């Protein structure tokens, strides 16, 4: 088992990374503003079910193999880029009603909110690189099974991620009432989140295996 000092260092490093907004945070905030706190927290749950996928891959060495394969990595990378761009275009696309105003998109079902949260995290190549490059730095083979230690750190990452992303959801829910009051404010949020998704897609496209 890792030492207390290693666990504390891991927690501090993880929180420093988690507080920087990425695709998951953008998705969580926009869902919260659009449909309320429950939808935001459900999207948090979806995002970190996606994290479980990478924790298991990392613990059993499969993600290292994926990262080592140029073809497999490029597939994950470009599918993820395409997904972020698609989310961005959806936000930027103006749908007009008969009177010329911007139409309100229909609310997402709980299953779709959850599913998109899972996909946002799984299809983010940065997540793959993060787990392969970051988690093993805290593993000490002399302290026991490497796989068990990786699972422990992965669980710790998920717990801290839920706390961090849940905080974003709760803060967004406080502001949601104000933003939802006017179509102009809602549209500004859609435009800004759409641009952010496109920028994150560009960042994801620049990620390499090195």
Coordinates of C-alpha atoms in Angstrom, one line a residue:
X1 CA 0.0 0.0 0.0
X2 CA 1.2 3.6 -0.7
X3 CA 2.5 5.7 2.2
X4 CA 0.4 8.5 3.6
X5 CA 2.8 11.1 2.2
X6 CA 2.5 9.5 -1.3
X7 CA -1.3 9.6 -1.0
X8 CA -1.3 13.3 0.1
X9 CA 1.0 14.2 -2.8
X10 CA -1.2 12.3 -5.2
X11 CA -4.3 14.1 -3.9
X12 CA -2.7 17.5 -4.2
X13 CA -1.4 16.8 -7.7
X14 CA -4.8 15.4 -8.8
X15 CA -6.8 18.4 -7.5
X16 CA -4.4 20.8 -9.3
X17 CA -5.2 19.0 -12.6
X18 CA -8.9 18.6 -11.9
X19 CA -9.7 22.3 -11.3
X20 CA -8.6 23.2 -14.8
X21 CA -11.7 23.0 -16.9
X22 CA -11.8 20.5 -19.8
X23 CA -14.4 18.9 -22.0
X24 CA -16.1 17.2 -19.0
X25 CA -16.4 20.5 -17.0
X26 CA -17.9 22.3 -20.1
X27 CA -20.4 19.5 -20.6
X28 CA -21.4 19.5 -16.9
X29 CA -21.8 23.2 -16.7
X30 CA -23.9 23.5 -19.9
X31 CA -26.1 20.6 -18.8
X32 CA -26.6 22.1 -15.4
X33 CA -27.6 25.5 -16.8
X34 CA -29.9 23.9 -19.4
X35 CA -31.7 21.4 -17.2
X36 CA -30.9 22.1 -13.6
X37 CA -28.8 20.6 -10.7
X38 CA -30.1 17.0 -11.1
X39 CA -29.0 16.9 -14.7
X40 CA -25.6 18.4 -13.8
X41 CA -25.0 15.8 -11.1
X42 CA -26.1 13.0 -13.5
X43 CA -23.6 14.3 -16.0
X44 CA -20.9 14.2 -13.3
X45 CA -21.8 10.5 -12.7
X46 CA -21.6 9.7 -16.4
X47 CA -18.2 11.4 -16.7
X48 CA -16.7 9.4 -13.9
X49 CA -18.1 6.1 -15.2
X50 CA -16.0 7.0 -18.2
X51 CA -13.1 7.4 -15.7
X52 CA -13.7 3.9 -14.4
X53 CA -13.1 2.6 -17.9
X54 CA -9.6 4.1 -18.0
X55 CA -8.8 3.2 -14.4
X56 CA -9.4 -0.5 -15.3
X57 CA -7.4 -0.2 -18.5
X58 CA -4.5 1.4 -16.6
X59 CA -4.5 -1.1 -13.7
X60 CA -4.3 -4.1 -16.0
X61 CA -1.8 -2.6 -18.4
X62 CA -4.1 -2.4 -21.5
X63 CA -4.0 1.4 -21.8
X64 CA -0.2 1.3 -22.0
X65 CA -0.5 -1.1 -25.0
X66 CA -3.1 1.2 -26.5
X67 CA -0.9 4.2 -26.1
X68 CA 2.1 2.3 -27.6
X69 CA 0.1 1.4 -30.7
X70 CA 0.2 4.4 -33.1
X71 CA -2.9 3.2 -35.0
X72 CA -5.1 2.6 -32.0
X73 CA -4.0 5.9 -30.4
X74 CA -4.8 7.8 -33.6
X75 CA -8.3 6.2 -33.8
X76 CA -9.1 7.2 -30.2
X77 CA -7.6 10.6 -30.7
X78 CA -9.5 11.5 -33.9
X79 CA -12.8 10.0 -32.8
X80 CA -12.5 12.1 -29.7
X81 CA -11.7 15.2 -31.7
X82 CA -14.6 14.6 -34.0
X83 CA -17.0 14.2 -31.0
X84 CA -15.8 17.5 -29.4
X85 CA -16.2 19.3 -32.7
X86 CA -19.7 17.8 -33.2
X87 CA -20.7 19.0 -29.7
X88 CA -19.3 22.5 -30.5
X89 CA -21.2 22.7 -33.8
X90 CA -24.4 21.6 -32.1
X91 CA -24.1 24.5 -29.6
X92 CA -23.3 27.0 -32.4
X93 CA -26.0 25.9 -34.8
X94 CA -28.9 28.4 -34.8
X95 CA -32.3 26.9 -35.1
X96 CA -35.0 29.6 -35.8
X97 CA -38.7 29.5 -35.1
X98 CA -41.3 30.8 -37.4
X99 CA -41.2 34.3 -35.7
X100 CA -37.4 34.5 -36.2
X101 CA -36.4 33.8 -32.6
X102 CA -33.9 31.1 -31.5
X103 CA -35.7 27.9 -30.8
X104 CA -35.2 26.2 -27.4
X105 CA -33.6 22.7 -27.8
X106 CA -35.7 19.9 -26.3
X107 CA -34.4 18.7 -22.9
X108 CA -32.2 15.6 -22.9
X109 CA -33.4 12.4 -21.4
X110 CA -31.5 11.2 -18.3
X111 CA -30.1 8.3 -20.3
X112 CA -28.7 10.7 -22.9
X113 CA -27.2 13.0 -20.3
X114 CA -25.5 10.1 -18.6
X115 CA -24.3 8.5 -21.9
X116 CA -22.9 11.7 -23.3
X117 CA -21.0 12.2 -20.0
X118 CA -19.4 8.8 -20.4
X119 CA -18.5 9.5 -24.0
X120 CA -17.0 12.9 -23.3
X121 CA -14.5 11.3 -21.0
X122 CA -13.8 8.1 -22.8
X123 CA -13.3 9.9 -26.2
X124 CA -10.9 12.5 -24.7
X125 CA -7.4 11.4 -25.7
X126 CA -6.0 13.6 -22.9
X127 CA -7.7 11.3 -20.4
X128 CA -5.8 8.3 -21.9
X129 CA -2.4 10.1 -21.8
X130 CA -3.2 11.3 -18.3
X131 CA -3.9 7.9 -16.8
X132 CA -0.9 6.2 -18.5
X133 CA 1.6 9.0 -17.7
X134 CA 0.3 10.3 -14.3
X135 CA -0.9 7.4 -12.2
X136 CA 2.2 5.2 -12.5
X137 CA 4.4 8.0 -11.1
X138 CA 3.0 7.3 -7.6
X139 CA 3.4 3.5 -7.7
X140 CA 6.1 1.9 -5.7
X141 CA 6.5 -1.9 -6.6
X142 CA 8.2 -2.4 -3.2
X143 CA 4.9 -1.5 -1.6
X144 CA 2.9 -4.4 -3.1
X145 CA 0.9 -5.2 -6.2
X146 CA 1.3 -2.6 -8.9
X147 CA -2.3 -3.3 -10.2
X148 CA -3.8 -2.9 -6.8
X149 CA -1.9 0.4 -6.3
X150 CA -3.1 1.7 -9.7
X151 CA -6.7 0.7 -8.8
X152 CA -6.4 2.5 -5.5
X153 CA -5.0 5.7 -7.1
X154 CA -7.7 5.4 -9.8
X155 CA -10.5 5.2 -7.2
X156 CA -8.9 8.2 -5.5
X157 CA -8.9 10.1 -8.7
X158 CA -12.6 9.3 -9.3
X159 CA -13.6 10.4 -5.8
X160 CA -11.7 13.6 -6.1
X161 CA -13.1 14.1 -9.6
X162 CA -16.6 13.7 -8.4
X163 CA -16.0 16.3 -5.7
X164 CA -14.4 18.7 -8.1
X165 CA -16.9 18.3 -10.9
X166 CA -19.8 18.1 -8.5
X167 CA -18.7 21.5 -7.2
X168 CA -18.8 22.9 -10.7
X169 CA -22.3 21.5 -11.1
X170 CA -23.5 23.0 -7.9
X171 CA -22.0 26.4 -8.7
X172 CA -23.6 26.4 -12.2
X173 CA -27.0 25.5 -10.7
X174 CA -26.8 28.6 -8.6
X175 CA -26.3 30.8 -11.7
X176 CA -28.6 28.8 -13.9
X177 CA -31.8 30.6 -12.9
X178 CA -30.3 33.9 -14.0
X179 CA -29.0 32.6 -17.3
X180 CA -32.2 30.7 -18.2
X181 CA -34.3 33.9 -17.6
X182 CA -33.5 35.4 -21.0
X183 CA -33.1 33.8 -24.5
X184 CA -30.1 36.2 -25.0
X185 CA -28.2 34.9 -22.0
X186 CA -29.0 31.3 -22.9
X187 CA -27.7 31.9 -26.4
X188 CA -24.5 33.5 -25.1
X189 CA -23.9 30.4 -23.0
X190 CA -24.4 28.2 -26.1
X191 CA -22.1 30.2 -28.3
X192 CA -19.4 30.4 -25.6
X193 CA -19.6 26.7 -24.8
X194 CA -19.6 25.8 -28.5
X195 CA -16.4 27.8 -29.1
X196 CA -14.8 26.2 -26.1
X197 CA -15.7 22.7 -27.4
X198 CA -14.1 23.6 -30.7
X199 CA -11.0 24.9 -29.0
X200 CA -10.8 21.7 -26.9
X201 CA -11.1 19.7 -30.1
X202 CA -8.1 21.6 -31.5
X203 CA -6.1 20.9 -28.3
X204 CA -7.0 17.2 -28.5
X205 CA -5.9 17.1 -32.1
X206 CA -2.5 18.4 -31.0
X207 CA -2.0 15.7 -28.4
X208 CA 0.8 13.2 -29.1
X209 CA 1.8 9.9 -27.5
X210 CA 5.1 11.3 -26.4

